[in-house]
Amino acid sequence: MKNNLHACIINEHDDGDYISLLLKNQFPEFEISFQTDNIEHASNYLSKNLPDLLFVDFRLLHKSAFELLLKIKKNSSQIIFITDSEKSAIQAIKNGITDYLLKPISELDFVLTVNKAIENFRKNNFSPANNPVQNKINLPTLQGFKRVNVDEIIRCEAYSNYTFIYLLDKTKVMVSKTLHDFEKNLSGYNFFRIHHKHLINLEHLKEYIKGKGGQVVMADNSVLDVSIRKKNDFLHKIA
């Protein structure tokens, strides 16, 4: 079982240290296994090791190093370019690079970009039950985002094109995504959509009340309807 994710940073000293600090503060599930500003040293390391996440200063690359990166990408590593030229970064993405960050790097852009890499891990690489990075998601807010553990989510409730997320700490977060989006994103976890308005975390189910469709009582003591159409599937799921 893989308990840590490994990151490699190939960047100039100041930028590299800033990336390292952001990664440690915002994504402690990552271990920085290698950091350098020398592309030859990096090429030697990467020829023998496959990091999960790689940050590369685009200006440091030469043709052979770029070819090495594409080879690494084929082995499911996620690569993020650091650049001051959006044109070169877009060209890199066309060649299969995960994403890019423009200098100067903002903390919000950094977290959103790394979260994109994490989403790729979830889709392509790891089992949610076995890897700690899979237990966190970002909830976009008007101020930025709130990063939470999936097991902190009690339930999600549809509200037009928005979703209310109810958390164990009794807070409620309004997110500009549909409930269908969350149903897809949380499909690898123990969530079940009991109604067109309600997606629940079965880990926080307290009680089921019999009825035509029935009702559930959740950890926050909310009482929610189960649709008639979903009843049999729901009872089978919790049996």
PDB file of C-alpha atoms in Angstrom:
ATOM      1  CA  MET A   1       0.000   0.000   0.000  1.00  0.00           C
ATOM      2  CA  LYS A   2       1.274   3.420  -0.942  1.00  0.00           C
ATOM      3  CA  ASN A   3       0.973   5.725   2.077  1.00  0.00           C
ATOM      4  CA  ASN A   4       2.766   8.825   0.764  1.00  0.00           C
ATOM      5  CA  LEU A   5       2.873  10.649  -2.521  1.00  0.00           C
ATOM      6  CA  HIS A   6       6.244  11.830  -3.747  1.00  0.00           C
ATOM      7  CA  ALA A   7       6.900  15.210  -5.325  1.00  0.00           C
ATOM      8  CA  CYS A   8       9.959  16.433  -7.190  1.00  0.00           C
ATOM      9  CA  ILE A   9      10.796  20.125  -7.725  1.00  0.00           C
ATOM     10  CA  ILE A  10      13.081  21.326 -10.530  1.00  0.00           C
ATOM     11  CA  ASN A  11      13.174  25.071 -10.177  1.00  0.00           C
ATOM     12  CA  GLU A  12      15.322  28.045  -9.272  1.00  0.00           C
ATOM     13  CA  HIS A  13      16.189  28.279  -5.599  1.00  0.00           C
ATOM     14  CA  ASP A  14      13.683  30.932  -4.448  1.00  0.00           C
ATOM     15  CA  ASP A  15      10.769  29.637  -6.522  1.00  0.00           C
ATOM     16  CA  GLY A  16      11.606  26.060  -5.574  1.00  0.00           C
ATOM     17  CA  ASP A  17      11.578  26.887  -1.877  1.00  0.00           C
ATOM     18  CA  TYR A  18       8.250  28.714  -2.253  1.00  0.00           C
ATOM     19  CA  ILE A  19       6.696  25.730  -4.024  1.00  0.00           C
ATOM     20  CA  SER A  20       8.077  23.435  -1.347  1.00  0.00           C
ATOM     21  CA  LEU A  21       6.540  25.604   1.397  1.00  0.00           C
ATOM     22  CA  LEU A  22       3.135  25.749  -0.311  1.00  0.00           C
ATOM     23  CA  LEU A  23       3.126  22.003  -0.849  1.00  0.00           C
ATOM     24  CA  LYS A  24       3.984  21.264   2.783  1.00  0.00           C
ATOM     25  CA  ASN A  25       1.365  23.690   4.099  1.00  0.00           C
ATOM     26  CA  GLN A  26      -1.503  22.884   1.738  1.00  0.00           C
ATOM     27  CA  PHE A  27      -0.864  19.252   0.784  1.00  0.00           C
ATOM     28  CA  PRO A  28       0.920  17.472   3.649  1.00  0.00           C
ATOM     29  CA  GLU A  29       0.126  14.120   2.016  1.00  0.00           C
ATOM     30  CA  PHE A  30       3.026  14.833  -0.347  1.00  0.00           C
ATOM     31  CA  GLU A  31       6.634  14.089   0.564  1.00  0.00           C
ATOM     32  CA  ILE A  32       9.256  16.092  -1.338  1.00  0.00           C
ATOM     33  CA  SER A  33      11.696  13.427  -2.453  1.00  0.00           C
ATOM     34  CA  PHE A  34      13.974  15.580  -4.624  1.00  0.00           C
ATOM     35  CA  GLN A  35      14.593  19.289  -5.234  1.00  0.00           C
ATOM     36  CA  THR A  36      17.184  20.923  -7.507  1.00  0.00           C
ATOM     37  CA  ASP A  37      17.795  23.811  -9.903  1.00  0.00           C
ATOM     38  CA  ASN A  38      20.069  21.695 -12.099  1.00  0.00           C
ATOM     39  CA  ILE A  39      18.367  19.940 -15.013  1.00  0.00           C
ATOM     40  CA  GLU A  40      21.221  17.439 -15.472  1.00  0.00           C
ATOM     41  CA  HIS A  41      20.977  16.339 -11.835  1.00  0.00           C
ATOM     42  CA  ALA A  42      17.227  16.143 -12.245  1.00  0.00           C
ATOM     43  CA  SER A  43      17.475  14.076 -15.434  1.00  0.00           C
ATOM     44  CA  ASN A  44      19.748  11.606 -13.674  1.00  0.00           C
ATOM     45  CA  TYR A  45      17.316  11.319 -10.762  1.00  0.00           C
ATOM     46  CA  LEU A  46      14.252  10.980 -12.991  1.00  0.00           C
ATOM     47  CA  SER A  47      15.878   8.264 -15.090  1.00  0.00           C
ATOM     48  CA  LYS A  48      15.850   6.074 -11.956  1.00  0.00           C
ATOM     49  CA  ASN A  49      12.824   7.373 -10.020  1.00  0.00           C
ATOM     50  CA  LEU A  50       9.194   8.121 -10.855  1.00  0.00           C
ATOM     51  CA  PRO A  51       7.675  10.868  -8.678  1.00  0.00           C
ATOM     52  CA  ASP A  52       3.918  11.182  -8.420  1.00  0.00           C
ATOM     53  CA  LEU A  53       4.032  14.943  -8.922  1.00  0.00           C
ATOM     54  CA  LEU A  54       6.729  16.929 -10.707  1.00  0.00           C
ATOM     55  CA  PHE A  55       7.177  20.719 -10.788  1.00  0.00           C
ATOM     56  CA  VAL A  56       9.487  21.924 -13.579  1.00  0.00           C
ATOM     57  CA  ASP A  57      10.730  25.372 -14.528  1.00  0.00           C
ATOM     58  CA  PHE A  58      10.114  25.480 -18.271  1.00  0.00           C
ATOM     59  CA  ARG A  59      13.234  27.605 -18.882  1.00  0.00           C
ATOM     60  CA  LEU A  60      15.497  24.863 -17.525  1.00  0.00           C
ATOM     61  CA  LEU A  61      14.386  22.310 -20.094  1.00  0.00           C
ATOM     62  CA  HIS A  62      16.258  21.203 -23.173  1.00  0.00           C
ATOM     63  CA  LYS A  63      15.065  18.715 -25.800  1.00  0.00           C
ATOM     64  CA  SER A  64      16.322  15.520 -24.141  1.00  0.00           C
ATOM     65  CA  ALA A  65      14.944  16.590 -20.750  1.00  0.00           C
ATOM     66  CA  PHE A  66      11.557  17.349 -22.296  1.00  0.00           C
ATOM     67  CA  GLU A  67      11.480  13.911 -23.921  1.00  0.00           C
ATOM     68  CA  LEU A  68      12.254  12.388 -20.525  1.00  0.00           C
ATOM     69  CA  LEU A  69       9.301  14.247 -19.013  1.00  0.00           C
ATOM     70  CA  LEU A  70       6.949  12.881 -21.642  1.00  0.00           C
ATOM     71  CA  LYS A  71       8.217   9.382 -20.872  1.00  0.00           C
ATOM     72  CA  ILE A  72       7.541   9.985 -17.166  1.00  0.00           C
ATOM     73  CA  LYS A  73       4.063  11.283 -18.003  1.00  0.00           C
ATOM     74  CA  LYS A  74       3.258   7.971 -19.686  1.00  0.00           C
ATOM     75  CA  ASN A  75       3.907   6.295 -16.318  1.00  0.00           C
ATOM     76  CA  SER A  76       1.061   8.320 -14.708  1.00  0.00           C
ATOM     77  CA  SER A  77       3.221  11.004 -13.097  1.00  0.00           C
ATOM     78  CA  GLN A  78       1.569  14.429 -12.993  1.00  0.00           C
ATOM     79  CA  ILE A  79       3.721  17.276 -14.336  1.00  0.00           C
ATOM     80  CA  ILE A  80       3.211  20.986 -13.661  1.00  0.00           C
ATOM     81  CA  PHE A  81       5.274  23.561 -15.544  1.00  0.00           C
ATOM     82  CA  ILE A  82       6.347  26.806 -13.899  1.00  0.00           C
ATOM     83  CA  THR A  83       6.665  29.532 -16.518  1.00  0.00           C
ATOM     84  CA  ASP A  84       6.378  33.240 -17.246  1.00  0.00           C
ATOM     85  CA  SER A  85       5.051  32.551 -20.748  1.00  0.00           C
ATOM     86  CA  GLU A  86       1.496  31.323 -21.139  1.00  0.00           C
ATOM     87  CA  LYS A  87       2.142  30.539 -24.809  1.00  0.00           C
ATOM     88  CA  SER A  88       4.868  27.992 -24.035  1.00  0.00           C
ATOM     89  CA  ALA A  89       2.795  26.475 -21.226  1.00  0.00           C
ATOM     90  CA  ILE A  90      -0.217  25.927 -23.482  1.00  0.00           C
ATOM     91  CA  GLN A  91       2.026  24.212 -26.028  1.00  0.00           C
ATOM     92  CA  ALA A  92       3.327  21.926 -23.267  1.00  0.00           C
ATOM     93  CA  ILE A  93      -0.205  20.967 -22.265  1.00  0.00           C
ATOM     94  CA  LYS A  94      -0.875  19.972 -25.860  1.00  0.00           C
ATOM     95  CA  ASN A  95       2.015  17.531 -25.423  1.00  0.00           C
ATOM     96  CA  GLY A  96       0.406  15.910 -22.393  1.00  0.00           C
ATOM     97  CA  ILE A  97       1.629  17.986 -19.440  1.00  0.00           C
ATOM     98  CA  THR A  98      -0.918  18.179 -16.612  1.00  0.00           C
ATOM     99  CA  ASP A  99      -1.026  21.955 -16.160  1.00  0.00           C
ATOM    100  CA  TYR A 100       1.085  25.072 -15.613  1.00  0.00           C
ATOM    101  CA  LEU A 101       1.574  27.899 -13.138  1.00  0.00           C
ATOM    102  CA  LEU A 102       2.455  31.410 -14.249  1.00  0.00           C
ATOM    103  CA  LYS A 103       5.011  33.430 -12.288  1.00  0.00           C
ATOM    104  CA  PRO A 104       4.592  34.988  -9.828  1.00  0.00           C
ATOM    105  CA  ILE A 105       2.793  31.981  -8.368  1.00  0.00           C
ATOM    106  CA  SER A 106      -0.353  32.776  -6.377  1.00  0.00           C
ATOM    107  CA  GLU A 107      -1.375  30.476  -3.549  1.00  0.00           C
ATOM    108  CA  LEU A 108      -4.888  30.048  -4.946  1.00  0.00           C
ATOM    109  CA  ASP A 109      -3.631  29.095  -8.421  1.00  0.00           C
ATOM    110  CA  PHE A 110      -1.176  26.686  -6.831  1.00  0.00           C
ATOM    111  CA  VAL A 111      -3.821  24.855  -4.828  1.00  0.00           C
ATOM    112  CA  LEU A 112      -6.258  24.656  -7.733  1.00  0.00           C
ATOM    113  CA  THR A 113      -3.543  23.290 -10.032  1.00  0.00           C
ATOM    114  CA  VAL A 114      -2.308  20.680  -7.561  1.00  0.00           C
ATOM    115  CA  ASN A 115      -5.894  19.712  -6.902  1.00  0.00           C
ATOM    116  CA  LYS A 116      -6.285  19.061 -10.637  1.00  0.00           C
ATOM    117  CA  ALA A 117      -3.324  16.672 -10.393  1.00  0.00           C
ATOM    118  CA  ILE A 118      -4.951  14.995  -7.396  1.00  0.00           C
ATOM    119  CA  GLU A 119      -8.168  14.537  -9.356  1.00  0.00           C
ATOM    120  CA  ASN A 120      -6.110  12.812 -12.051  1.00  0.00           C
ATOM    121  CA  PHE A 121      -4.653  10.495  -9.381  1.00  0.00           C
ATOM    122  CA  ARG A 122      -8.165   9.639  -8.269  1.00  0.00           C
ATOM    123  CA  LYS A 123      -9.304   8.846 -11.802  1.00  0.00           C
ATOM    124  CA  ASN A 124      -6.226   7.023 -13.062  1.00  0.00           C
ATOM    125  CA  ASN A 125      -3.940   5.793 -10.374  1.00  0.00           C
ATOM    126  CA  PHE A 126      -5.088   5.068  -6.857  1.00  0.00           C
ATOM    127  CA  SER A 127      -7.945   3.522  -4.933  1.00  0.00           C
ATOM    128  CA  PRO A 128      -9.766   6.031  -2.681  1.00  0.00           C
ATOM    129  CA  ALA A 129      -9.821   3.518   0.145  1.00  0.00           C
ATOM    130  CA  ASN A 130      -6.058   3.010   0.069  1.00  0.00           C
ATOM    131  CA  ASN A 131      -4.502   6.416  -0.418  1.00  0.00           C
ATOM    132  CA  PRO A 132      -4.719   9.391   1.960  1.00  0.00           C
ATOM    133  CA  VAL A 133      -4.723  11.988  -0.814  1.00  0.00           C
ATOM    134  CA  GLN A 134      -8.047  10.644  -1.991  1.00  0.00           C
ATOM    135  CA  ASN A 135      -9.714  11.614   1.287  1.00  0.00           C
ATOM    136  CA  LYS A 136      -9.594  15.352   0.603  1.00  0.00           C
ATOM    137  CA  ILE A 137     -11.523  17.521  -1.838  1.00  0.00           C
ATOM    138  CA  ASN A 138     -11.787  21.240  -2.467  1.00  0.00           C
ATOM    139  CA  LEU A 139     -15.112  23.033  -2.051  1.00  0.00           C
ATOM    140  CA  PRO A 140     -15.045  26.234  -4.180  1.00  0.00           C
ATOM    141  CA  THR A 141     -16.423  29.272  -2.369  1.00  0.00           C
ATOM    142  CA  LEU A 142     -16.778  32.963  -3.231  1.00  0.00           C
ATOM    143  CA  GLN A 143     -13.609  33.640  -1.223  1.00  0.00           C
ATOM    144  CA  GLY A 144     -11.581  30.797  -2.751  1.00  0.00           C
ATOM    145  CA  PHE A 145     -12.105  27.258  -1.541  1.00  0.00           C
ATOM    146  CA  LYS A 146     -12.444  25.139   1.588  1.00  0.00           C
ATOM    147  CA  ARG A 147     -10.392  21.937   1.659  1.00  0.00           C
ATOM    148  CA  VAL A 148     -12.063  19.161   3.650  1.00  0.00           C
ATOM    149  CA  ASN A 149     -11.764  15.474   4.330  1.00  0.00           C
ATOM    150  CA  VAL A 150     -14.446  13.499   2.528  1.00  0.00           C
ATOM    151  CA  ASP A 151     -15.411  11.791   5.777  1.00  0.00           C
ATOM    152  CA  GLU A 152     -16.276  15.229   7.235  1.00  0.00           C
ATOM    153  CA  ILE A 153     -19.149  15.535   4.762  1.00  0.00           C
ATOM    154  CA  ILE A 154     -22.461  14.369   6.213  1.00  0.00           C
ATOM    155  CA  ARG A 155     -24.657  15.174   3.230  1.00  0.00           C
ATOM    156  CA  CYS A 156     -25.066  17.287   0.106  1.00  0.00           C
ATOM    157  CA  GLU A 157     -28.299  19.058  -0.782  1.00  0.00           C
ATOM    158  CA  ALA A 158     -29.260  20.405  -4.226  1.00  0.00           C
ATOM    159  CA  TYR A 159     -30.269  24.048  -4.499  1.00  0.00           C
ATOM    160  CA  SER A 160     -30.869  24.962  -8.157  1.00  0.00           C
ATOM    161  CA  ASN A 161     -27.406  24.981  -9.795  1.00  0.00           C
ATOM    162  CA  TYR A 162     -25.730  25.138  -6.378  1.00  0.00           C
ATOM    163  CA  THR A 163     -25.145  22.558  -3.654  1.00  0.00           C
ATOM    164  CA  PHE A 164     -25.149  22.948   0.108  1.00  0.00           C
ATOM    165  CA  ILE A 165     -22.505  20.794   1.816  1.00  0.00           C
ATOM    166  CA  TYR A 166     -23.190  19.935   5.465  1.00  0.00           C
ATOM    167  CA  LEU A 167     -20.103  19.124   7.531  1.00  0.00           C
ATOM    168  CA  LEU A 168     -19.454  17.412  10.842  1.00  0.00           C
ATOM    169  CA  ASP A 169     -18.363  20.690  12.470  1.00  0.00           C
ATOM    170  CA  LYS A 170     -21.947  21.925  11.862  1.00  0.00           C
ATOM    171  CA  THR A 171     -20.922  24.352   9.129  1.00  0.00           C
ATOM    172  CA  LYS A 172     -22.718  24.589   5.787  1.00  0.00           C
ATOM    173  CA  VAL A 173     -20.829  25.457   2.604  1.00  0.00           C
ATOM    174  CA  MET A 174     -22.589  26.713  -0.526  1.00  0.00           C
ATOM    175  CA  VAL A 175     -20.776  25.534  -3.665  1.00  0.00           C
ATOM    176  CA  SER A 176     -21.404  26.597  -7.260  1.00  0.00           C
ATOM    177  CA  LYS A 177     -21.579  23.032  -8.534  1.00  0.00           C
ATOM    178  CA  THR A 178     -24.614  20.834  -9.095  1.00  0.00           C
ATOM    179  CA  LEU A 179     -25.455  17.828  -6.962  1.00  0.00           C
ATOM    180  CA  HIS A 180     -24.798  15.697 -10.037  1.00  0.00           C
ATOM    181  CA  ASP A 181     -21.195  16.946 -10.046  1.00  0.00           C
ATOM    182  CA  PHE A 182     -20.739  15.836  -6.439  1.00  0.00           C
ATOM    183  CA  GLU A 183     -22.414  12.516  -7.132  1.00  0.00           C
ATOM    184  CA  LYS A 184     -19.774  11.857  -9.815  1.00  0.00           C
ATOM    185  CA  ASN A 185     -16.840  13.135  -7.732  1.00  0.00           C
ATOM    186  CA  LEU A 186     -17.827  11.128  -4.665  1.00  0.00           C
ATOM    187  CA  SER A 187     -18.757   7.947  -6.519  1.00  0.00           C
ATOM    188  CA  GLY A 188     -15.622   6.204  -5.268  1.00  0.00           C
ATOM    189  CA  TYR A 189     -16.630   6.783  -1.669  1.00  0.00           C
ATOM    190  CA  ASN A 190     -19.525   5.499   0.413  1.00  0.00           C
ATOM    191  CA  PHE A 191     -22.078   8.076  -0.778  1.00  0.00           C
ATOM    192  CA  PHE A 192     -25.562   7.354  -2.099  1.00  0.00           C
ATOM    193  CA  ARG A 193     -28.123   9.615  -3.768  1.00  0.00           C
ATOM    194  CA  ILE A 194     -31.391   8.863  -2.007  1.00  0.00           C
ATOM    195  CA  HIS A 195     -33.414  11.612  -3.701  1.00  0.00           C
ATOM    196  CA  HIS A 196     -33.048  14.164  -6.499  1.00  0.00           C
ATOM    197  CA  LYS A 197     -32.215  16.673  -3.752  1.00  0.00           C
ATOM    198  CA  HIS A 198     -30.079  14.578  -1.402  1.00  0.00           C
ATOM    199  CA  LEU A 199     -26.715  12.818  -1.595  1.00  0.00           C
ATOM    200  CA  ILE A 200     -25.709  11.275   1.733  1.00  0.00           C
ATOM    201  CA  ASN A 201     -22.567   9.852   3.276  1.00  0.00           C
ATOM    202  CA  LEU A 202     -23.621   6.391   4.454  1.00  0.00           C
ATOM    203  CA  GLU A 203     -20.939   6.523   7.148  1.00  0.00           C
ATOM    204  CA  HIS A 204     -23.058   9.190   8.856  1.00  0.00           C
ATOM    205  CA  LEU A 205     -26.427   7.443   8.517  1.00  0.00           C
ATOM    206  CA  LYS A 206     -28.042   7.033  11.961  1.00  0.00           C
ATOM    207  CA  GLU A 207     -31.457   5.560  11.220  1.00  0.00           C
ATOM    208  CA  TYR A 208     -33.868   4.500   8.501  1.00  0.00           C
ATOM    209  CA  ILE A 209     -37.607   5.060   9.036  1.00  0.00           C
ATOM    210  CA  LYS A 210     -39.972   2.858   7.060  1.00  0.00           C
ATOM    211  CA  GLY A 211     -42.521   4.412   4.743  1.00  0.00           C
ATOM    212  CA  LYS A 212     -43.582   4.600   1.116  1.00  0.00           C
ATOM    213  CA  GLY A 213     -40.060   5.659   0.260  1.00  0.00           C
ATOM    214  CA  GLY A 214     -38.960   6.016   3.818  1.00  0.00           C
ATOM    215  CA  GLN A 215     -36.734   8.546   5.534  1.00  0.00           C
ATOM    216  CA  VAL A 216     -33.207   8.640   6.874  1.00  0.00           C
ATOM    217  CA  VAL A 217     -31.869  10.345   9.977  1.00  0.00           C
ATOM    218  CA  MET A 218     -28.321  11.638   9.579  1.00  0.00           C
ATOM    219  CA  ALA A 219     -25.557  12.467  12.071  1.00  0.00           C
ATOM    220  CA  ASP A 220     -26.655  16.125  12.126  1.00  0.00           C
ATOM    221  CA  ASN A 221     -30.181  14.909  13.042  1.00  0.00           C
ATOM    222  CA  SER A 222     -31.573  15.999   9.703  1.00  0.00           C
ATOM    223  CA  VAL A 223     -34.496  13.876   8.462  1.00  0.00           C
ATOM    224  CA  LEU A 224     -34.460  13.335   4.703  1.00  0.00           C
ATOM    225  CA  ASP A 225     -36.892  11.676   2.334  1.00  0.00           C
ATOM    226  CA  VAL A 226     -35.875   8.632   0.306  1.00  0.00           C
ATOM    227  CA  SER A 227     -37.545   8.618  -3.094  1.00  0.00           C
ATOM    228  CA  ILE A 228     -39.700   5.628  -3.968  1.00  0.00           C
ATOM    229  CA  ARG A 229     -37.549   5.027  -7.046  1.00  0.00           C
ATOM    230  CA  LYS A 230     -34.377   4.884  -4.951  1.00  0.00           C
ATOM    231  CA  LYS A 231     -35.741   2.879  -2.018  1.00  0.00           C
ATOM    232  CA  ASN A 232     -34.866  -0.665  -3.141  1.00  0.00           C
ATOM    233  CA  ASP A 233     -31.364   0.285  -4.279  1.00  0.00           C
ATOM    234  CA  PHE A 234     -30.781   2.151  -1.039  1.00  0.00           C
ATOM    235  CA  LEU A 235     -31.916  -0.740   1.164  1.00  0.00           C
ATOM    236  CA  HIS A 236     -29.755  -3.115  -0.861  1.00  0.00           C
ATOM    237  CA  LYS A 237     -26.779  -0.764  -0.448  1.00  0.00           C
ATOM    238  CA  ILE A 238     -27.030  -0.645   3.354  1.00  0.00           C
ATOM    239  CA  ALA A 239     -28.011  -4.302   3.861  1.00  0.00           C
TER     240      ALA A 239
END
